[in-house]
PDB file of C-alpha atoms in Angstrom:
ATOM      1  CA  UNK A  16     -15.291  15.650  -2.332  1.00  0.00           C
ATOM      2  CA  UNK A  17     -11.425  14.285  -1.794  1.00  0.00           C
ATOM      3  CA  UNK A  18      -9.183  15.530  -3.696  1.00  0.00           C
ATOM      4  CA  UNK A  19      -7.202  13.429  -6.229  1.00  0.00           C
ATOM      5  CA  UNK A  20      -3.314  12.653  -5.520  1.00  0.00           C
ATOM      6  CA  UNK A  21      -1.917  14.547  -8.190  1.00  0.00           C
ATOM      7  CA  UNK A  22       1.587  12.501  -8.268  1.00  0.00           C
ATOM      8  CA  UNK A  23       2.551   8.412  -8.549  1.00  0.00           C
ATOM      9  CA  UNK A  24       3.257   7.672  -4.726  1.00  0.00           C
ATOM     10  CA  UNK A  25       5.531   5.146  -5.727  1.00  0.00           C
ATOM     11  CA  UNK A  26       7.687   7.103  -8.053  1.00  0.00           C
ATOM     12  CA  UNK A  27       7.783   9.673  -5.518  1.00  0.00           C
ATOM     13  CA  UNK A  28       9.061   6.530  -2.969  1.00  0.00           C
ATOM     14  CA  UNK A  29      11.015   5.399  -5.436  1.00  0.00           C
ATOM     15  CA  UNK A  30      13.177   9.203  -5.505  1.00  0.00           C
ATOM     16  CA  UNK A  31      12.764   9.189  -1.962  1.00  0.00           C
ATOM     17  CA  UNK A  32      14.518   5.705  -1.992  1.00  0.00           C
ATOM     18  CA  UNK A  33      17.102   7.799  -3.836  1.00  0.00           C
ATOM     19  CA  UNK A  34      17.835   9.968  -1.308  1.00  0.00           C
ATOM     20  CA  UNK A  35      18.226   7.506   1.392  1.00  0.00           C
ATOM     21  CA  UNK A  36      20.953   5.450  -0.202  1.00  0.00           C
ATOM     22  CA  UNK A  37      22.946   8.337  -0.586  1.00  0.00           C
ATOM     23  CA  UNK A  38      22.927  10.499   2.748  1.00  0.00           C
ATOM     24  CA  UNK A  39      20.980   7.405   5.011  1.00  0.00           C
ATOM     25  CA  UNK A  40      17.941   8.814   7.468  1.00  0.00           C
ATOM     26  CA  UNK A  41      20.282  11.015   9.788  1.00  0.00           C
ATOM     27  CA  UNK A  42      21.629  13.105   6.774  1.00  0.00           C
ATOM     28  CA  UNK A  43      18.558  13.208   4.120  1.00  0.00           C
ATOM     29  CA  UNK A  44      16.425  16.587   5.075  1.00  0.00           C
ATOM     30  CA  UNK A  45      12.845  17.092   4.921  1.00  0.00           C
ATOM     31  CA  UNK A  46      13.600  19.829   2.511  1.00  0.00           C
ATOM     32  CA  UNK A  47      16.112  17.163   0.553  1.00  0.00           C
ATOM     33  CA  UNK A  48      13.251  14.605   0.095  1.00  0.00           C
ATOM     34  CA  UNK A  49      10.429  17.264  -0.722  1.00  0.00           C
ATOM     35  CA  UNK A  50      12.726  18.239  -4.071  1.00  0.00           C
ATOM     36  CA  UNK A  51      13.609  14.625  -4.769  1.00  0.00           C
ATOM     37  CA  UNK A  52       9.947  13.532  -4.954  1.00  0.00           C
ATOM     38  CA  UNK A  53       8.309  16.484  -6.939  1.00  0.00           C
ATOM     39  CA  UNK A  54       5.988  17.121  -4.192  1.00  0.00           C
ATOM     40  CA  UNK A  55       4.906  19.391  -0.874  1.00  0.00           C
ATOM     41  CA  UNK A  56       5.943  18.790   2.149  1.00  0.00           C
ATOM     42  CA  UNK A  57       1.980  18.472   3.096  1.00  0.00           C
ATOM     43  CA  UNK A  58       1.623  15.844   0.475  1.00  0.00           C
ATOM     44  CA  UNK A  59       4.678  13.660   1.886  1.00  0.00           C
ATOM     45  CA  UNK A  60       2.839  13.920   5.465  1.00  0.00           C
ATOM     46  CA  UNK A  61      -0.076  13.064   4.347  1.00  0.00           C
ATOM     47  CA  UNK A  62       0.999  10.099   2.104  1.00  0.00           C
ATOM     48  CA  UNK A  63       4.113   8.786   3.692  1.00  0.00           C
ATOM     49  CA  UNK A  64       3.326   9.930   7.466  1.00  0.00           C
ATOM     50  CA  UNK A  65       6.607  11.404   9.035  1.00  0.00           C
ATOM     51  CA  UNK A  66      10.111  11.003   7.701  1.00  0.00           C
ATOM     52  CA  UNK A  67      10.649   7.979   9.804  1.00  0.00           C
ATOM     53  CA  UNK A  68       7.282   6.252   8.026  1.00  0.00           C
ATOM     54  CA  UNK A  69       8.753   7.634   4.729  1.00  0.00           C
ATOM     55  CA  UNK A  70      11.977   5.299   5.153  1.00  0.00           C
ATOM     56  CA  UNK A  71      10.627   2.300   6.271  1.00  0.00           C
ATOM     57  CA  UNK A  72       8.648   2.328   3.627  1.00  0.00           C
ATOM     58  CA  UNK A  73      11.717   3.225   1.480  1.00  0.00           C
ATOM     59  CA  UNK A  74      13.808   0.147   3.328  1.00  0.00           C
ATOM     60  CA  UNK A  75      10.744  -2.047   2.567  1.00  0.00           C
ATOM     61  CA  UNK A  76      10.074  -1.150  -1.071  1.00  0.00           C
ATOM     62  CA  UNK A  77      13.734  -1.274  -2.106  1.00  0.00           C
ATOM     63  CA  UNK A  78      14.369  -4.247   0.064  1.00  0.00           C
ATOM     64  CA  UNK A  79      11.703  -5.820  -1.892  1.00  0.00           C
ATOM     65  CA  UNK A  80      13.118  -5.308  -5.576  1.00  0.00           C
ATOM     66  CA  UNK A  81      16.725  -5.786  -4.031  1.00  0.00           C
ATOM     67  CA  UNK A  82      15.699  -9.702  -2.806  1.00  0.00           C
ATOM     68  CA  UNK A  83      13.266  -9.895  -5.924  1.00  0.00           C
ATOM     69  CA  UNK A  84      16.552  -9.150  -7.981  1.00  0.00           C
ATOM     70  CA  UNK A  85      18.932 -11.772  -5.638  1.00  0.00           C
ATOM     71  CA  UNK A  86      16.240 -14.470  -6.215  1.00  0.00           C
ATOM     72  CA  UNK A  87      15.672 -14.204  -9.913  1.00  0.00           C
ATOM     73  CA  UNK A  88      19.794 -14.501 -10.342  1.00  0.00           C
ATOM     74  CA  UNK A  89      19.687 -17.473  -8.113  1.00  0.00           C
ATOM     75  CA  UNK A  90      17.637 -19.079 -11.157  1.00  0.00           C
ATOM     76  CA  UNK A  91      20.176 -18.484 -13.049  1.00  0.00           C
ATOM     77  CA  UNK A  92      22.708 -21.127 -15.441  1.00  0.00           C
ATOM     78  CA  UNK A  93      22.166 -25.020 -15.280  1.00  0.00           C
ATOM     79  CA  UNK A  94      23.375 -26.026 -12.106  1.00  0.00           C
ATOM     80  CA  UNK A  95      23.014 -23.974  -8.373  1.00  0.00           C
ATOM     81  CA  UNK A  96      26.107 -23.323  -7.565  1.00  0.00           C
ATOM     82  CA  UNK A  97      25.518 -21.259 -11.030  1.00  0.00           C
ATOM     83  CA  UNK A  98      22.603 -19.330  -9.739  1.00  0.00           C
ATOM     84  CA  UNK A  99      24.975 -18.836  -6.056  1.00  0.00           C
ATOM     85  CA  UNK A 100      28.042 -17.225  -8.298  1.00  0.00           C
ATOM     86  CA  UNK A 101      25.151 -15.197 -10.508  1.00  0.00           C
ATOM     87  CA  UNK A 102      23.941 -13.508  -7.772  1.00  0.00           C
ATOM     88  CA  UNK A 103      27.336 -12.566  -6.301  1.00  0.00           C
ATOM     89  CA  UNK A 104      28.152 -11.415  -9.797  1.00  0.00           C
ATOM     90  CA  UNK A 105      25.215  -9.220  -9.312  1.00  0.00           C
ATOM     91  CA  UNK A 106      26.180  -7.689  -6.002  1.00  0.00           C
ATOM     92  CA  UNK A 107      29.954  -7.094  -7.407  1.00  0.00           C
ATOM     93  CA  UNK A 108      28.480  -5.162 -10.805  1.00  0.00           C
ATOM     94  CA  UNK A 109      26.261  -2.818  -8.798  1.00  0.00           C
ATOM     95  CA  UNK A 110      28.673  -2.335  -5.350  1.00  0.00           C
ATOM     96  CA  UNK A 111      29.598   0.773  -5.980  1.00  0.00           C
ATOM     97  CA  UNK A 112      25.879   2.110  -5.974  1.00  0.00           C
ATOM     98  CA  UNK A 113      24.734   2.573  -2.118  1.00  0.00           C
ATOM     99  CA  UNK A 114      22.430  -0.391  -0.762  1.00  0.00           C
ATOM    100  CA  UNK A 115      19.656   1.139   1.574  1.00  0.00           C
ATOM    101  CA  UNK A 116      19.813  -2.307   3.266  1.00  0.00           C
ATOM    102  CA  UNK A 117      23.006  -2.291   3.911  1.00  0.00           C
ATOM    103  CA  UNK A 118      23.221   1.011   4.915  1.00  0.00           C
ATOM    104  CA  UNK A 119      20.004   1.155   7.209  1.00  0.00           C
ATOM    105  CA  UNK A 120      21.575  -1.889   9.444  1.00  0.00           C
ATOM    106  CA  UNK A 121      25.029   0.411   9.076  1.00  0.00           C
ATOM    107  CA  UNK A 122      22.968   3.107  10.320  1.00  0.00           C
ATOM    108  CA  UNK A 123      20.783   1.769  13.081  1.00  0.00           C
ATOM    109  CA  UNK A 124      21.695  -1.347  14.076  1.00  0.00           C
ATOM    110  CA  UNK A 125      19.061  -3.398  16.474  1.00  0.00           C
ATOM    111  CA  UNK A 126      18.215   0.023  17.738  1.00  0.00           C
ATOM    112  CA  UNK A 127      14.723   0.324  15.876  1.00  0.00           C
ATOM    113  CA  UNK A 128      12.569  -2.657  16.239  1.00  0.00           C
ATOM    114  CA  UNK A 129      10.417  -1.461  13.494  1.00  0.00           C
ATOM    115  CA  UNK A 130      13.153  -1.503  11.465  1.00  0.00           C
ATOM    116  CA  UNK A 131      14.716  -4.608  12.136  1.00  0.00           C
ATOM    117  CA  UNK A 132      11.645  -6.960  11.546  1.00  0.00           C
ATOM    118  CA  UNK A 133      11.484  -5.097   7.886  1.00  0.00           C
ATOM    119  CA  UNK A 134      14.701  -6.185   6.993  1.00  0.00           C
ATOM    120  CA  UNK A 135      13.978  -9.846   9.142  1.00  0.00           C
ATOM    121  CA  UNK A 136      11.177 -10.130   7.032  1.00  0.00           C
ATOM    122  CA  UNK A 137      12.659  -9.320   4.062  1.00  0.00           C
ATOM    123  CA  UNK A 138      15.300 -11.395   4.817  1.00  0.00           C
ATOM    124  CA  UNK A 139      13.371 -14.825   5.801  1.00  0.00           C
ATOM    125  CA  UNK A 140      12.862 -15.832   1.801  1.00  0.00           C
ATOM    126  CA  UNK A 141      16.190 -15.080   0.685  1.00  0.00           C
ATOM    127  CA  UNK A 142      17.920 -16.739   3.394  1.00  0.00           C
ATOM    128  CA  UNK A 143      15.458 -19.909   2.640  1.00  0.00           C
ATOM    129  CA  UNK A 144      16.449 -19.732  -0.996  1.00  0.00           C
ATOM    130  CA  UNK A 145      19.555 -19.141  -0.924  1.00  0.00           C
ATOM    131  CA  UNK A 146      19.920 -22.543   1.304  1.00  0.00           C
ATOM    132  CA  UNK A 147      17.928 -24.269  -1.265  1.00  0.00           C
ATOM    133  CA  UNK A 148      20.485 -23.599  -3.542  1.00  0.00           C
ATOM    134  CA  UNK A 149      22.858 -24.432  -1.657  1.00  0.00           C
ATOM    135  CA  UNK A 150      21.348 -28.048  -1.133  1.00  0.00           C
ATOM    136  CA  UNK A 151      21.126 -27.980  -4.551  1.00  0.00           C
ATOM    137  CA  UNK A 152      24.715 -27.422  -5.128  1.00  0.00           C
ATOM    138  CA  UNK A 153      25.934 -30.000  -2.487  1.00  0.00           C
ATOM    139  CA  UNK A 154      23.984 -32.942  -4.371  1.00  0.00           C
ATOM    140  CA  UNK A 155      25.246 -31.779  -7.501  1.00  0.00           C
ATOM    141  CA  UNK A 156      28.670 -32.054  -6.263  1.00  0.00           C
ATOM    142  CA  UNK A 157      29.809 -28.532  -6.522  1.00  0.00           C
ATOM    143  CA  UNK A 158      29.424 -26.929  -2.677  1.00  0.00           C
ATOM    144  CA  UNK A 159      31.270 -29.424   0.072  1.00  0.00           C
ATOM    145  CA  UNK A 160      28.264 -31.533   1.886  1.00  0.00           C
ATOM    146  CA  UNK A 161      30.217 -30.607   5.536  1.00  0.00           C
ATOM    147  CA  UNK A 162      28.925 -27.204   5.783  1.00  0.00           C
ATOM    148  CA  UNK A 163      25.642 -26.474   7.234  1.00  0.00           C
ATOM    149  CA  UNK A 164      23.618 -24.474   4.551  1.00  0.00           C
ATOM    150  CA  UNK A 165      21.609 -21.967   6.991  1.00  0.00           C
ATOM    151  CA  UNK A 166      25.363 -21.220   8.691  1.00  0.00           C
ATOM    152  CA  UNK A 167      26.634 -20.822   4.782  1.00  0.00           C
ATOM    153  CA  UNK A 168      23.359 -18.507   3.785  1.00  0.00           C
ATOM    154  CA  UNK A 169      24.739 -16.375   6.713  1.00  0.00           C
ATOM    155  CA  UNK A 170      28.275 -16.613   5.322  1.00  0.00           C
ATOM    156  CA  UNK A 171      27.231 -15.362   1.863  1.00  0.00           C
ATOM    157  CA  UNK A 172      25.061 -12.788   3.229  1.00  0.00           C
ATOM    158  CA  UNK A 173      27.581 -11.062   5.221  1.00  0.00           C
ATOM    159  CA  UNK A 174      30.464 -11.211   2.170  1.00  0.00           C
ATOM    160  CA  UNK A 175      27.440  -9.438  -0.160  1.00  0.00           C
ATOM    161  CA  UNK A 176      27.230  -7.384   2.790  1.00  0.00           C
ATOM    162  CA  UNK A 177      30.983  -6.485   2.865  1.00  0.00           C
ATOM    163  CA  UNK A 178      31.533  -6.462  -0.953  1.00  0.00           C
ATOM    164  CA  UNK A 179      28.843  -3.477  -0.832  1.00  0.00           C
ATOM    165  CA  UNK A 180      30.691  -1.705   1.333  1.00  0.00           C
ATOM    166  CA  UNK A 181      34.033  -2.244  -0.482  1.00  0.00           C
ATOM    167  CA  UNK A 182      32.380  -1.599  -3.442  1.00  0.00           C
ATOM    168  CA  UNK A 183      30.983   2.058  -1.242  1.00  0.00           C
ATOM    169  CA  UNK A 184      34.235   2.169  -0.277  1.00  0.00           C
ATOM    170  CA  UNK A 185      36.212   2.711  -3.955  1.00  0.00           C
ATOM    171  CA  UNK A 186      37.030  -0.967  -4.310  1.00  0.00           C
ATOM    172  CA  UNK A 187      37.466  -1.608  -7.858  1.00  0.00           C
ATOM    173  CA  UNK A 188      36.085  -4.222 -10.108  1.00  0.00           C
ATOM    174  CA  UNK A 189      38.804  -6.655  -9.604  1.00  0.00           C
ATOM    175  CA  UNK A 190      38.895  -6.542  -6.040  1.00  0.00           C
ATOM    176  CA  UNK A 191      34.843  -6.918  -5.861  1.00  0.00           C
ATOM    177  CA  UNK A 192      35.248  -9.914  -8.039  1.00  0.00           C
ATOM    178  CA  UNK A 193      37.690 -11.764  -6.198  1.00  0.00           C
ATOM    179  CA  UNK A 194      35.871 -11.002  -2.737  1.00  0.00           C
ATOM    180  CA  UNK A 195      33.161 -13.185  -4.416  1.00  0.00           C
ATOM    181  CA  UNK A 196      35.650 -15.547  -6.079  1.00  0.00           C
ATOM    182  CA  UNK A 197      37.141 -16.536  -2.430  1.00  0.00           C
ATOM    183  CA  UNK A 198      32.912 -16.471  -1.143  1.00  0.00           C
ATOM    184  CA  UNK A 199      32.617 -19.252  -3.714  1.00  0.00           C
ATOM    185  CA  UNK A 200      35.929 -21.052  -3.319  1.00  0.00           C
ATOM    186  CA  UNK A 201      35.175 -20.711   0.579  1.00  0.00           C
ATOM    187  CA  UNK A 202      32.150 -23.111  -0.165  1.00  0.00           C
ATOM    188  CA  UNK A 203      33.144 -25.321  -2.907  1.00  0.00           C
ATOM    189  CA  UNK A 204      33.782 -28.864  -2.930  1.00  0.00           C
ATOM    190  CA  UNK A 205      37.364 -30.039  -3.705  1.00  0.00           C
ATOM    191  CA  UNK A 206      35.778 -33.080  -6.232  1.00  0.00           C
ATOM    192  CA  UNK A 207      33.616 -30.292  -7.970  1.00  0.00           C
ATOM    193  CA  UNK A 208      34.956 -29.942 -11.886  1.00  0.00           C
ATOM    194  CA  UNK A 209      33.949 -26.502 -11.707  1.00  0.00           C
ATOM    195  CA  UNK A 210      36.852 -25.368  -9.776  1.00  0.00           C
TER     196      UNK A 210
END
């Protein structure tokens, strides 16, 4: 008869996650992730695999709940351009807490495949709502209907990108919120009352 899994795999991911925003793949030990996780190194093999299986399934898991958290702020306030400044807002109020995502693409690069079509696939939703939103906000008035939305979901991506690693970085509140202030003004249209 198997034995039972005496721990919750995913809050032992979830610690494991924990570890890997901090010190990234390179600098989080076997032994590190072991005491994070409340469990034996036999039980992390045969759960997680190796430590490489262990972080993709940390990239993917908190890559999940990182775009889950993106897309509900994107809901956010009356019009889009709204749910577009909420979700920078978000980025600027947690920037000082290491992003996984961020720092796995910091990390590796192209260089792992594997890795790479994680955060592609992760990434293929957002992007896609994000670009509603900004359609959204051009017929409303409020983002300038000259820029190409897929070349402005890139745009925003790479300034939440950079305010994380400001934020990383010892940026302080008021500089994090005016990197996203210029994202928005970047995008805005010059009728728009909101500006």
């Amino acid at each position: 008869m198997a034995r039972t899994r005496e721990f919750d795999a995913d809050a032992a991911l979830d610690a494991a996650i924990g570890v890997f925003r901090e010190h990234g793949f390179e600098g989080s030990s076997a032994q590190m992730l072991v005491d994070a996780m409340g469990i034996g190194r036999q039980s992390l093999y045969a759960t997680f695999g190796d430590k490489w299986q262990l972080y993709r399934s940390a990239v993917r898991r908190y890559g999940m709940g990182e775009c889950a958290a993106h897309l509900d702020a994107l809901r956010r306030g009356p019009r889009a351009i709204d749910g577009i400044d909420a979700m920078l807002r978000r980025v600027v109020e947690t920037a000082d807490q290491p992003c996984l995502g961020v720092g796995s693409i910091c990390e590796f690069g192209a260089s792992r495949p594997d890795l790479t079509e994680i955060n592609e696939l992760l990434g293929v939703g957002l992007r896609a709502a994000v670009a509603g939103r900004i359609r959204d906000a051009q017929r409303e008035g409020d983002v300038a209907v000259d820029i190409d939305p897929e070349a402005t979901v890139e745009f925003l991506i790479a300034n939440i990108a950079g305010i994380r690693v400001a934020g990383r970085g010892g940026a302080g509140p008021t500089t994090l919120s005016s990197l996203a202030d210029m994202a928005l003004r970047a995008i805005h249209s010059s009728d728009s009352p909101i500006y």
